[in-house]
Amino acid sequence: DKRVSTRSPSNVLSIPGEDIGATFFNLNDLHDEYRDRSHVSVIAADLYHAASMLPLSDEQILDRVLALIRAAEPAFKSAKVEDYAVIRA
């Protein structure tokens, strides 16, 4: 629901106590098609070695990833998610 600047366009995350890694990307900084969306942040996250998360619902996965992003970039703490998709591959 708002634009949040990140320290870097790509950011590494880890889930403490689990062998799951993640990278989140600020697509506003990386792709021209999102650069003009000055009123929102468009974020993508890729999870690695995340088979243990497959049984979780999309909303549970969103909640876990969002908690990691908010820990890494505190400015996201007050941001609201307007739309999301979880792709399992």
PDB file of C-alpha atoms in Angstrom:
ATOM      1  CA  ASP A   1       0.000   0.000   0.000  1.00  0.00           C
ATOM      2  CA  LYS A   2       3.097   2.256  -0.089  1.00  0.00           C
ATOM      3  CA  ARG A   3       6.484   2.519  -1.717  1.00  0.00           C
ATOM      4  CA  VAL A   4       9.343   1.312   0.472  1.00  0.00           C
ATOM      5  CA  SER A   5      12.964   1.804  -0.483  1.00  0.00           C
ATOM      6  CA  THR A   6      15.299  -1.107   0.143  1.00  0.00           C
ATOM      7  CA  ARG A   7      19.042  -1.012   0.797  1.00  0.00           C
ATOM      8  CA  SER A   8      19.619  -3.196  -2.228  1.00  0.00           C
ATOM      9  CA  PRO A   9      17.449  -4.370  -5.141  1.00  0.00           C
ATOM     10  CA  SER A  10      18.167  -7.990  -4.136  1.00  0.00           C
ATOM     11  CA  ASN A  11      18.431  -9.107  -0.527  1.00  0.00           C
ATOM     12  CA  VAL A  12      19.348 -12.454   1.030  1.00  0.00           C
ATOM     13  CA  LEU A  13      17.210 -13.859   3.860  1.00  0.00           C
ATOM     14  CA  SER A  14      17.470 -16.931   6.042  1.00  0.00           C
ATOM     15  CA  ILE A  15      15.019 -18.671   8.298  1.00  0.00           C
ATOM     16  CA  PRO A  16      16.669 -19.224  11.689  1.00  0.00           C
ATOM     17  CA  GLY A  17      16.817 -22.859  12.744  1.00  0.00           C
ATOM     18  CA  GLU A  18      15.840 -24.157   9.306  1.00  0.00           C
ATOM     19  CA  ASP A  19      17.813 -25.016   6.188  1.00  0.00           C
ATOM     20  CA  ILE A  20      15.677 -22.660   4.118  1.00  0.00           C
ATOM     21  CA  GLY A  21      17.156 -19.671   2.345  1.00  0.00           C
ATOM     22  CA  ALA A  22      15.469 -16.898   0.435  1.00  0.00           C
ATOM     23  CA  THR A  23      16.142 -13.866  -1.688  1.00  0.00           C
ATOM     24  CA  PHE A  24      13.720 -11.002  -2.021  1.00  0.00           C
ATOM     25  CA  PHE A  25      13.816  -8.592  -4.914  1.00  0.00           C
ATOM     26  CA  ASN A  26      12.580  -5.016  -5.141  1.00  0.00           C
ATOM     27  CA  LEU A  27      11.132  -5.175  -8.649  1.00  0.00           C
ATOM     28  CA  ASN A  28      10.599  -1.398  -8.724  1.00  0.00           C
ATOM     29  CA  ASP A  29      14.395  -1.070  -8.879  1.00  0.00           C
ATOM     30  CA  LEU A  30      15.057  -4.031 -11.171  1.00  0.00           C
ATOM     31  CA  HIS A  31      12.413  -3.890 -13.914  1.00  0.00           C
ATOM     32  CA  ASP A  32      11.292  -0.942 -16.002  1.00  0.00           C
ATOM     33  CA  GLU A  33       7.675  -2.152 -15.998  1.00  0.00           C
ATOM     34  CA  TYR A  34       7.479  -1.552 -12.207  1.00  0.00           C
ATOM     35  CA  ARG A  35       9.588   1.621 -11.997  1.00  0.00           C
ATOM     36  CA  ASP A  36       6.600   3.921 -12.556  1.00  0.00           C
ATOM     37  CA  ARG A  37       4.571   2.394  -9.723  1.00  0.00           C
ATOM     38  CA  SER A  38       5.664   5.088  -7.312  1.00  0.00           C
ATOM     39  CA  HIS A  39       2.786   4.479  -4.897  1.00  0.00           C
ATOM     40  CA  VAL A  40       3.535   0.792  -4.162  1.00  0.00           C
ATOM     41  CA  SER A  41       6.468  -1.578  -3.785  1.00  0.00           C
ATOM     42  CA  VAL A  42       6.483  -4.654  -5.982  1.00  0.00           C
ATOM     43  CA  ILE A  43       8.429  -7.406  -4.234  1.00  0.00           C
ATOM     44  CA  ALA A  44       9.239 -10.965  -5.300  1.00  0.00           C
ATOM     45  CA  ALA A  45      10.755 -13.626  -3.056  1.00  0.00           C
ATOM     46  CA  ASP A  46      12.389 -16.901  -4.035  1.00  0.00           C
ATOM     47  CA  LEU A  47      12.759 -19.638  -1.415  1.00  0.00           C
ATOM     48  CA  TYR A  48      15.433 -22.348  -1.599  1.00  0.00           C
ATOM     49  CA  HIS A  49      15.403 -25.806  -0.018  1.00  0.00           C
ATOM     50  CA  ALA A  50      11.866 -25.041   1.138  1.00  0.00           C
ATOM     51  CA  ALA A  51      10.255 -28.482   0.778  1.00  0.00           C
ATOM     52  CA  SER A  52       9.211 -28.304   4.434  1.00  0.00           C
ATOM     53  CA  MET A  53       7.011 -25.314   3.577  1.00  0.00           C
ATOM     54  CA  LEU A  54       5.081 -27.098   0.809  1.00  0.00           C
ATOM     55  CA  PRO A  55       2.309 -28.316   3.158  1.00  0.00           C
ATOM     56  CA  LEU A  56       1.665 -24.750   4.373  1.00  0.00           C
ATOM     57  CA  SER A  57      -1.168 -22.679   2.949  1.00  0.00           C
ATOM     58  CA  ASP A  58      -0.352 -19.765   0.661  1.00  0.00           C
ATOM     59  CA  GLU A  59      -1.282 -17.364   3.458  1.00  0.00           C
ATOM     60  CA  GLN A  60       1.039 -19.131   5.937  1.00  0.00           C
ATOM     61  CA  ILE A  61       3.908 -18.905   3.464  1.00  0.00           C
ATOM     62  CA  LEU A  62       3.153 -15.224   2.877  1.00  0.00           C
ATOM     63  CA  ASP A  63       3.152 -14.575   6.625  1.00  0.00           C
ATOM     64  CA  ARG A  64       6.538 -16.267   7.097  1.00  0.00           C
ATOM     65  CA  VAL A  65       8.165 -14.518   4.154  1.00  0.00           C
ATOM     66  CA  LEU A  66       6.689 -11.165   5.130  1.00  0.00           C
ATOM     67  CA  ALA A  67       8.068 -11.550   8.668  1.00  0.00           C
ATOM     68  CA  LEU A  68      11.545 -12.154   7.208  1.00  0.00           C
ATOM     69  CA  ILE A  69      11.296  -9.146   4.893  1.00  0.00           C
ATOM     70  CA  ARG A  70      10.075  -6.928   7.729  1.00  0.00           C
ATOM     71  CA  ALA A  71      12.977  -8.065   9.920  1.00  0.00           C
ATOM     72  CA  ALA A  72      15.462  -7.248   7.146  1.00  0.00           C
ATOM     73  CA  GLU A  73      13.828  -3.962   6.098  1.00  0.00           C
ATOM     74  CA  PRO A  74      11.928  -2.423   9.039  1.00  0.00           C
ATOM     75  CA  ALA A  75      10.214   0.129   6.772  1.00  0.00           C
ATOM     76  CA  PHE A  76       7.993  -2.742   5.574  1.00  0.00           C
ATOM     77  CA  LYS A  77       6.494  -3.161   9.070  1.00  0.00           C
ATOM     78  CA  SER A  78       3.762  -0.644   8.327  1.00  0.00           C
ATOM     79  CA  ALA A  79       3.231  -1.709   4.701  1.00  0.00           C
ATOM     80  CA  LYS A  80       0.184  -3.777   3.781  1.00  0.00           C
ATOM     81  CA  VAL A  81       0.055  -6.507   1.154  1.00  0.00           C
ATOM     82  CA  GLU A  82      -2.442  -5.652  -1.569  1.00  0.00           C
ATOM     83  CA  ASP A  83      -1.905  -8.684  -3.797  1.00  0.00           C
ATOM     84  CA  TYR A  84       0.258 -11.790  -3.775  1.00  0.00           C
ATOM     85  CA  ALA A  85       0.783 -15.125  -5.465  1.00  0.00           C
ATOM     86  CA  VAL A  86       2.575 -18.237  -4.219  1.00  0.00           C
ATOM     87  CA  ILE A  87       4.044 -20.379  -6.972  1.00  0.00           C
ATOM     88  CA  ARG A  88       5.247 -23.839  -6.000  1.00  0.00           C
ATOM     89  CA  ALA A  89       7.802 -25.199  -8.422  1.00  0.00           C
TER      90      ALA A  89
END
